[in-house]
Short mmCIF file of C-alpha atoms in Angstrom, two decimals:
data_model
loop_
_atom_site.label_atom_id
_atom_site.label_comp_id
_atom_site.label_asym_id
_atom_site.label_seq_id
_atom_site.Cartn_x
_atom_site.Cartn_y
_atom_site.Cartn_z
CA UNK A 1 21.20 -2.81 -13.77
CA UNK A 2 18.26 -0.96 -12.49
CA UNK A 3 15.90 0.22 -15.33
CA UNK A 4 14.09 3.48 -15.00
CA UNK A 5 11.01 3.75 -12.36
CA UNK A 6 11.89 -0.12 -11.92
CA UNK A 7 12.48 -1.34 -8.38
CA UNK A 8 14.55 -3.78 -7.22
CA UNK A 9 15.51 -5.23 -3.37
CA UNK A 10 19.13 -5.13 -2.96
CA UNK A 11 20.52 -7.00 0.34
CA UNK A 12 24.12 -5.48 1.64
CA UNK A 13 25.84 -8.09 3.83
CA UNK A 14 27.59 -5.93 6.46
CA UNK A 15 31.18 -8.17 6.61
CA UNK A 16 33.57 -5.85 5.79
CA UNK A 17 35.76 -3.52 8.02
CA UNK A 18 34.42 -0.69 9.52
CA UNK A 19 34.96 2.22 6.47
CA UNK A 20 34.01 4.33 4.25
CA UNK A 21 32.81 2.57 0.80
CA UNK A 22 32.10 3.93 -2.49
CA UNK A 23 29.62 3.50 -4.29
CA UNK A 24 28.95 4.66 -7.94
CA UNK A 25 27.05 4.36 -10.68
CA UNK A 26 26.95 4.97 -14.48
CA UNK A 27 23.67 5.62 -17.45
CA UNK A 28 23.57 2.75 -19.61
CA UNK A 29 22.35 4.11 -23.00
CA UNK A 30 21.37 1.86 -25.81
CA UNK A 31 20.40 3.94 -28.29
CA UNK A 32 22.89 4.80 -31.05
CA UNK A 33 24.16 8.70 -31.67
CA UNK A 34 21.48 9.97 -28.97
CA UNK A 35 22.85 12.30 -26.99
CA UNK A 36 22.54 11.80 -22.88
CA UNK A 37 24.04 13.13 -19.38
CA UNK A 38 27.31 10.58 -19.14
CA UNK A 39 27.75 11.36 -15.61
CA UNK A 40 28.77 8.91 -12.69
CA UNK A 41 26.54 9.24 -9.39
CA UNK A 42 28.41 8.24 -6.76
CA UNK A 43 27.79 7.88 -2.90
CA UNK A 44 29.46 6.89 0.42
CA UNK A 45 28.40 3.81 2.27
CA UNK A 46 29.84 4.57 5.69
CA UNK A 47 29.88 2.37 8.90
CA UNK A 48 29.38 3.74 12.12
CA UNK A 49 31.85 2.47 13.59
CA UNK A 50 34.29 3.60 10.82
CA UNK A 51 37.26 5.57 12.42
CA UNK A 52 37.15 9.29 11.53
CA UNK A 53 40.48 10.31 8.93
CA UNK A 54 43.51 11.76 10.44
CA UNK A 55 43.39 15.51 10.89
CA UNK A 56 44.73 16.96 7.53
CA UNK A 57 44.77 13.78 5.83
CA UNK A 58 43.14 13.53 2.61
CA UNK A 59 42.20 10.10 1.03
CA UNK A 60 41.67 9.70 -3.00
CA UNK A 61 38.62 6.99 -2.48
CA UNK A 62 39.32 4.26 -4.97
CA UNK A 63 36.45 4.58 -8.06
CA UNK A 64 35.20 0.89 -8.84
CA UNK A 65 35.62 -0.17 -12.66
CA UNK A 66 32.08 0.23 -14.26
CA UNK A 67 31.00 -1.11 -17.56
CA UNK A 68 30.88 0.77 -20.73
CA UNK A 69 27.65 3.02 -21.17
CA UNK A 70 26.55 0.92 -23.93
CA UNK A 71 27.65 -3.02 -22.56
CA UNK A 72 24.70 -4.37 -23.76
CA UNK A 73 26.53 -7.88 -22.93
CA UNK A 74 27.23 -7.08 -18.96
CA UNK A 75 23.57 -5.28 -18.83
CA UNK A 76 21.31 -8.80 -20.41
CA UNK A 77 24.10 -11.33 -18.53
CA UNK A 78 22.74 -9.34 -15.46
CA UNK A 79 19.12 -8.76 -15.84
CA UNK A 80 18.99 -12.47 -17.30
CA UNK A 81 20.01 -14.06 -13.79
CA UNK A 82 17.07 -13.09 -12.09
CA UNK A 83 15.01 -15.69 -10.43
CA UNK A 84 12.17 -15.99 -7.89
CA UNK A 85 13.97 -17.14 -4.71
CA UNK A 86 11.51 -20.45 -4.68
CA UNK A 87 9.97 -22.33 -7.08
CA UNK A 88 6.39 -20.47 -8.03
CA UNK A 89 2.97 -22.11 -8.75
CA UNK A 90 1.06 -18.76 -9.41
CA UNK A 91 2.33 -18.81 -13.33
CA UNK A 92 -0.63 -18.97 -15.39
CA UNK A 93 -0.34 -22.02 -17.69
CA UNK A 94 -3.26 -21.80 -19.80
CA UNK A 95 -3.54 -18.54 -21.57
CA UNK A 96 -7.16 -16.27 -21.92
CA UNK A 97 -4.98 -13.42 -24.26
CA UNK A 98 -2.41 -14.17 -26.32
CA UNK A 99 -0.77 -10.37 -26.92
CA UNK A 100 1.93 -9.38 -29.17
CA UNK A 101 2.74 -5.89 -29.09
CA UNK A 102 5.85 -3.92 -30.74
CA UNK A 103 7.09 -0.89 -28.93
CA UNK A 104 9.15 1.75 -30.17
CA UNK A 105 10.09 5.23 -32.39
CA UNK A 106 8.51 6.99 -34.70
CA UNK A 107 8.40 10.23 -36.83
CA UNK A 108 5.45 12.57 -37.61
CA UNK A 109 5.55 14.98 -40.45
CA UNK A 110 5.75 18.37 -38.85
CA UNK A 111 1.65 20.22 -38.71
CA UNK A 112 1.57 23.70 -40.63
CA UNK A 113 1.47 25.90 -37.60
CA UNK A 114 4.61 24.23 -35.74
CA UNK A 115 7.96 25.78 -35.94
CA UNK A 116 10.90 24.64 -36.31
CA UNK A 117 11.74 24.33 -32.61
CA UNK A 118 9.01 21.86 -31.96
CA UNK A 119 9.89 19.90 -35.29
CA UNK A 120 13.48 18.53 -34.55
CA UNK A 121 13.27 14.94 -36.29
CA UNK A 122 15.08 14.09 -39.65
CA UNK A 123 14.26 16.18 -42.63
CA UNK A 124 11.68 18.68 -40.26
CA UNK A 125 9.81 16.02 -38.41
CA UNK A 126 8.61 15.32 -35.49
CA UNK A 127 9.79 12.47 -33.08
CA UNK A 128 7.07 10.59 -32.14
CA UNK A 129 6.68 6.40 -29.88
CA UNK A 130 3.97 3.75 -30.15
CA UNK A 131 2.47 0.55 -28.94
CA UNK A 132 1.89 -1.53 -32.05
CA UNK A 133 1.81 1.80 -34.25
CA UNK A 134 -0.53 3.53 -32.30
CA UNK A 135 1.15 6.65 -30.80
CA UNK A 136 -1.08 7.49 -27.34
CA UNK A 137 -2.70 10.48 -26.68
CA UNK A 138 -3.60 11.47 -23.26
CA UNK A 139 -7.27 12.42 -22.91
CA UNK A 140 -7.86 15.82 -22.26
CA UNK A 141 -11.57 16.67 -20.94
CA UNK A 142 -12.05 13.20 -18.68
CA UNK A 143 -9.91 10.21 -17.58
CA UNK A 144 -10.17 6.80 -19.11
CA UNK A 145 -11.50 5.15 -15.92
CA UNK A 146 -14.13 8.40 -14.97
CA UNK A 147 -15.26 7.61 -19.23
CA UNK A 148 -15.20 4.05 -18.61
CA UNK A 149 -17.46 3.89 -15.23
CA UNK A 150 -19.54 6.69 -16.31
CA UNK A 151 -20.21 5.66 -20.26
CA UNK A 152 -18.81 8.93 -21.39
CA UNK A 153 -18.21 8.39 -25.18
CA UNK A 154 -15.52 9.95 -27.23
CA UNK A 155 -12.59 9.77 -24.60
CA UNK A 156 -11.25 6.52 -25.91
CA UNK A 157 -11.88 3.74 -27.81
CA UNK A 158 -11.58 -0.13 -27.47
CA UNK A 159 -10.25 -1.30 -30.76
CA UNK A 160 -6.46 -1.59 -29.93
CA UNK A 161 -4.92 -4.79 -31.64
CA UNK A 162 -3.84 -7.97 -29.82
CA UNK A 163 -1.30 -8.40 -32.46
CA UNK A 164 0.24 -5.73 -34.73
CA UNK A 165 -1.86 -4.71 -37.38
CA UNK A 166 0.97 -4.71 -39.97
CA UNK A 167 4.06 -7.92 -39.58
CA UNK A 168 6.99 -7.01 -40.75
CA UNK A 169 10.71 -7.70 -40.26
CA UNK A 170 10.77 -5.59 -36.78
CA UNK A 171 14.25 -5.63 -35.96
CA UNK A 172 15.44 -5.17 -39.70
CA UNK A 173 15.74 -2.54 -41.96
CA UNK A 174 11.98 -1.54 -41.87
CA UNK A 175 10.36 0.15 -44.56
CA UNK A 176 9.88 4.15 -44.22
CA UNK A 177 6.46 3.94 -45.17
CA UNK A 178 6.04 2.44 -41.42
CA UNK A 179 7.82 4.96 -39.50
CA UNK A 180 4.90 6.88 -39.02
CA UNK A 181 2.29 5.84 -36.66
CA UNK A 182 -1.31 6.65 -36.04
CA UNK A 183 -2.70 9.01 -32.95
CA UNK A 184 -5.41 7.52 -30.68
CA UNK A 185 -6.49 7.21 -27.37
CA UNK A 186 -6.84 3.18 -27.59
CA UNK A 187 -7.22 0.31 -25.09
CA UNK A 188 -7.28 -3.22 -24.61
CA UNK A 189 -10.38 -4.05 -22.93
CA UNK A 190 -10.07 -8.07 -20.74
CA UNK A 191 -12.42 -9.91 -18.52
CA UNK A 192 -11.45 -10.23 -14.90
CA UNK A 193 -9.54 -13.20 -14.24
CA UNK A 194 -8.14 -13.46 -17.74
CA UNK A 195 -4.84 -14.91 -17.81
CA UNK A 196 -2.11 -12.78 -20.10
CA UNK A 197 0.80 -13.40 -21.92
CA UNK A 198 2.63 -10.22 -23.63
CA UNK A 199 5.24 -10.91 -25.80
CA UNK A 200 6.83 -7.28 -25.97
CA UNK A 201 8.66 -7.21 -29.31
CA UNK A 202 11.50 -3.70 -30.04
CA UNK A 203 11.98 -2.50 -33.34
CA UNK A 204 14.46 -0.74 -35.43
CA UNK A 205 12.14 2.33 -36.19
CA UNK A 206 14.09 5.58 -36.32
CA UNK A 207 16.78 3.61 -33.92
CA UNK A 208 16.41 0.76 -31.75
CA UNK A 209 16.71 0.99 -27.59
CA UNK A 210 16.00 -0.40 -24.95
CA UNK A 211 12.63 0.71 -23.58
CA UNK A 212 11.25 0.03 -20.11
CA UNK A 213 7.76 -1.48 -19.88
CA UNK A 214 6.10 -0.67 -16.72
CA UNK A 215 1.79 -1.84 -16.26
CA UNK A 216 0.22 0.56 -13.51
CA UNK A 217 -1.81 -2.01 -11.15
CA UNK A 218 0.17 -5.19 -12.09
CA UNK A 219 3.31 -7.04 -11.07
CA UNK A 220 4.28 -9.76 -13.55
CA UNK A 221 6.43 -12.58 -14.59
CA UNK A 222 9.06 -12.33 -16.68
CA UNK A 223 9.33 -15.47 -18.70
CA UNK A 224 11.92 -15.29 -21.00
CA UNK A 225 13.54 -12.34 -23.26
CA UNK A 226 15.84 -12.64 -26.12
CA UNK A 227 17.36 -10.20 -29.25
CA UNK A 228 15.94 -10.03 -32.86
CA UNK A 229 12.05 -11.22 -33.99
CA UNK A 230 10.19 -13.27 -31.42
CA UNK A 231 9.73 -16.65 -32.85
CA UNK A 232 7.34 -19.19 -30.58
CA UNK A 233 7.90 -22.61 -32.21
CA UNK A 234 11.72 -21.38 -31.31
CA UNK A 235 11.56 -19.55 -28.39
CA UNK A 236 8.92 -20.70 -26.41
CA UNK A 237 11.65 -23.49 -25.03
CA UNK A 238 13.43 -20.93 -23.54
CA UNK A 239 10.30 -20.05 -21.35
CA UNK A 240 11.01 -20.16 -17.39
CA UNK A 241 7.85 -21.77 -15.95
CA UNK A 242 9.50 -22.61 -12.68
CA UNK A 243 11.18 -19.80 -10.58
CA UNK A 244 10.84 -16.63 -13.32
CA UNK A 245 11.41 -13.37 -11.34
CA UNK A 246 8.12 -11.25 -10.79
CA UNK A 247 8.88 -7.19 -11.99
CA UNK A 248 6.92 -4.40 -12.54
CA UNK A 249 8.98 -2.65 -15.11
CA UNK A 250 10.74 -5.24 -17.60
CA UNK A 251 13.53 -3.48 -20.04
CA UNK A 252 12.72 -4.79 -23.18
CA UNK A 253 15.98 -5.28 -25.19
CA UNK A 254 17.51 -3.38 -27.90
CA UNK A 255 15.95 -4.54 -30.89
CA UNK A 256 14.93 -7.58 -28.90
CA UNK A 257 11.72 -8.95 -27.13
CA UNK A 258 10.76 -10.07 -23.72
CA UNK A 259 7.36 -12.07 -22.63
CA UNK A 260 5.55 -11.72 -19.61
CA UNK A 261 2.60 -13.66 -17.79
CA UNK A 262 0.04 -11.74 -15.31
CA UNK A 263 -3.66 -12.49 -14.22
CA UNK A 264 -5.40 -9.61 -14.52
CA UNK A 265 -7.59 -9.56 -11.29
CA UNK A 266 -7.02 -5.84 -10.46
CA UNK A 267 -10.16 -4.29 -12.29
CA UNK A 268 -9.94 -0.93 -14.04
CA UNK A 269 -8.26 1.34 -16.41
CA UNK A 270 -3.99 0.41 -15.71
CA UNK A 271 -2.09 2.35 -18.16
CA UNK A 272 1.33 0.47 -19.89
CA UNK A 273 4.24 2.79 -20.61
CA UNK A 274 7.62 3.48 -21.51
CA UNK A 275 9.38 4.31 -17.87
CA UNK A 276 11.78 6.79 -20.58
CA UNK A 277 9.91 10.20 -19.54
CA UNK A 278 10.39 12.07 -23.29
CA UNK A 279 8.73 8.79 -24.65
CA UNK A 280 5.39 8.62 -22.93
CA UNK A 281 5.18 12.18 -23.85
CA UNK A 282 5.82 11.12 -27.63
CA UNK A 283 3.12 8.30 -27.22
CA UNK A 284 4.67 5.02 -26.18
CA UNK A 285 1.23 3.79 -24.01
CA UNK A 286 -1.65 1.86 -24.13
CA UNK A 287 -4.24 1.13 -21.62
CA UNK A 288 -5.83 -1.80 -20.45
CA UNK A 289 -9.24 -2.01 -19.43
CA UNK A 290 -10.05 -4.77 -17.06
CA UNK A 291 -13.90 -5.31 -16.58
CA UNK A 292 -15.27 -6.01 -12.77
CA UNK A 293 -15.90 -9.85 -11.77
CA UNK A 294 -18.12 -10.85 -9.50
CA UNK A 295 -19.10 -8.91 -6.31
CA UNK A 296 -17.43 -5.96 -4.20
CA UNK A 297 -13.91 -8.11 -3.85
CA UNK A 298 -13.67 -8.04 -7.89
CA UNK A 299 -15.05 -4.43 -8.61
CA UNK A 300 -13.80 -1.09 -8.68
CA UNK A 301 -15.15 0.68 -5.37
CA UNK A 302 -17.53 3.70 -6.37
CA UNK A 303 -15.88 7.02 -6.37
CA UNK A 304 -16.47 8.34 -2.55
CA UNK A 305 -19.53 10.98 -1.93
CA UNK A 306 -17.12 14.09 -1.01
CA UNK A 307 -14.20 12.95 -3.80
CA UNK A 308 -13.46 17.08 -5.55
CA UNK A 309 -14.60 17.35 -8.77
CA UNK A 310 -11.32 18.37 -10.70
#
């Protein structure tokens, strides 16, 4: 299982006669009634040594069995038996910033001057993502890092919540009067050094899915992820302290959660996203501003004399 825009190292052991192997692979879709390309990719893994066919002899490869698009099952027993390969003492243990943040869908009504085309949600609409119900929008005069080392006001603001500004029952039947979140260029602003934990919370807004979390600038931990509401007097047992795998793009499970641990010692503007293309473009980002420490090792390096102006 292989998330989008995630990486992972794969080691082939080489035992096997010299042939031709297939090798295929299938869309895992979450989402319910969404519609999506169902194809199998498949490829050849070929030896060298692997002796070429008979003349005129054709050979129907063998297709592996592959899960169901939607084994939810198969796709969390995998991504759940990840572990560092040693035990790690880099975890941070005491915690600067506490975050809780829900990600998800959303629906805006349709503006006056859209037509229908660009209005394709329930009942006219328009489909819409956010980070703890604020739906991102891109800047479009400056970037957040040229506003942030320059003091240019207006491009973006530093109010985005730690923790949602509205709880509710996130992986229930939630209320249509939250389905609709609010526009804003927003970020998260953190001293150097500070020591994170995100607890990433889905919710059933619109539909629920599983939505892969990628942080520009940061690898990460992954702690511990489960289904339903995120409880911490119950689930912080289930925490990995000892050999959790480090990611940079953790799929956060339908109408689930997953928690992470970083330090964030990589100053500047890192923006966190949805790795589903359509749903950074409907607003599923936020952006964390992380101030300079002490000295040239711990600051942002001035933009260069010659660097074009855009």
């Amino acid at each position: 299982m292989v998330g989008p825009g995630q990486t992972t190292d794969i080691l082939i052991t080489g035992d096997k006669p010299p042939a031709r192997y297939y090798m295929a692979a299938r869309a895992y879709q979450s989402a319910q009634g969404v519609p999506f390309d169902n194809t199998t990719t498949t490829a050849i893994l070929e030896y060298k040594s692997a002796p070429c066919p008979a003349k005129g002899v054709s050979v129907r490869p063998a297709m592996p069995f592959l899960p169901a698009f939607n084994d939810t099952a198969t796709v969390t027993a995998f991504s759940d038996a990840f572990r560092s390969p040693r035990k790690v003492g880099s975890i941070p243990t005491e915690i600067d910033e506490d975050l809780f943040f829900t990600v998800g869908l959303g629906l805006f009504n349709c503006p006056p001057n859209f037509g229908p085309r660009r209005c394709q949600g329930p009942n006219g609409t328009r489909f819409t993502a956010s980070t703890s119900n604020v739906s991102f929008v891109l800047p479009s005069t400056f970037s957040i890092l040229q506003a942030y080392k320059q003091g240019i006001p207006g491009v973006y603001t530093t109010n985005f919540p730690a923790t949602p500004p509205v709880k509710f029952d996130y992986t229930g039947n939630v209320s249509r009067l939250l389905w609709q979140p609010i526009p804003g260029t927003e970020a998260y602003k953190m001293k150097y050094g500070s020591r994170v934990q995100l607890v990433l919370q889905g919710t059933n807004i619109v539909t629920p899915e599983n939505h892969p979390i990628h942080i520009h600038g940061y690898d990460f931990y992954v702690l511990a992820t489960g289904f339903g509401n995120f409880d911490p007097k119950r689930d912080s047992a289930k925490f990995n302290l000892v050999d959790p795998p480090m990611r940079n793009t953790i799929g956060v499970p339908v109408n689930g959660w997953a928690v992470i641990r970083f330090v964030a010692d990589n100053p500047g503007a890192w923006i966190m996203h949805c790795h589903l293309d359509v749903h950074l473009t409907w607003g599923l980002a936020m952006v964390f501003l992380v101030e300079d420490g002490v000295g040239e090792l711990q600051s942002i390096e001035p933009p260069p004399a010659d660097l074009p102006p855009c």
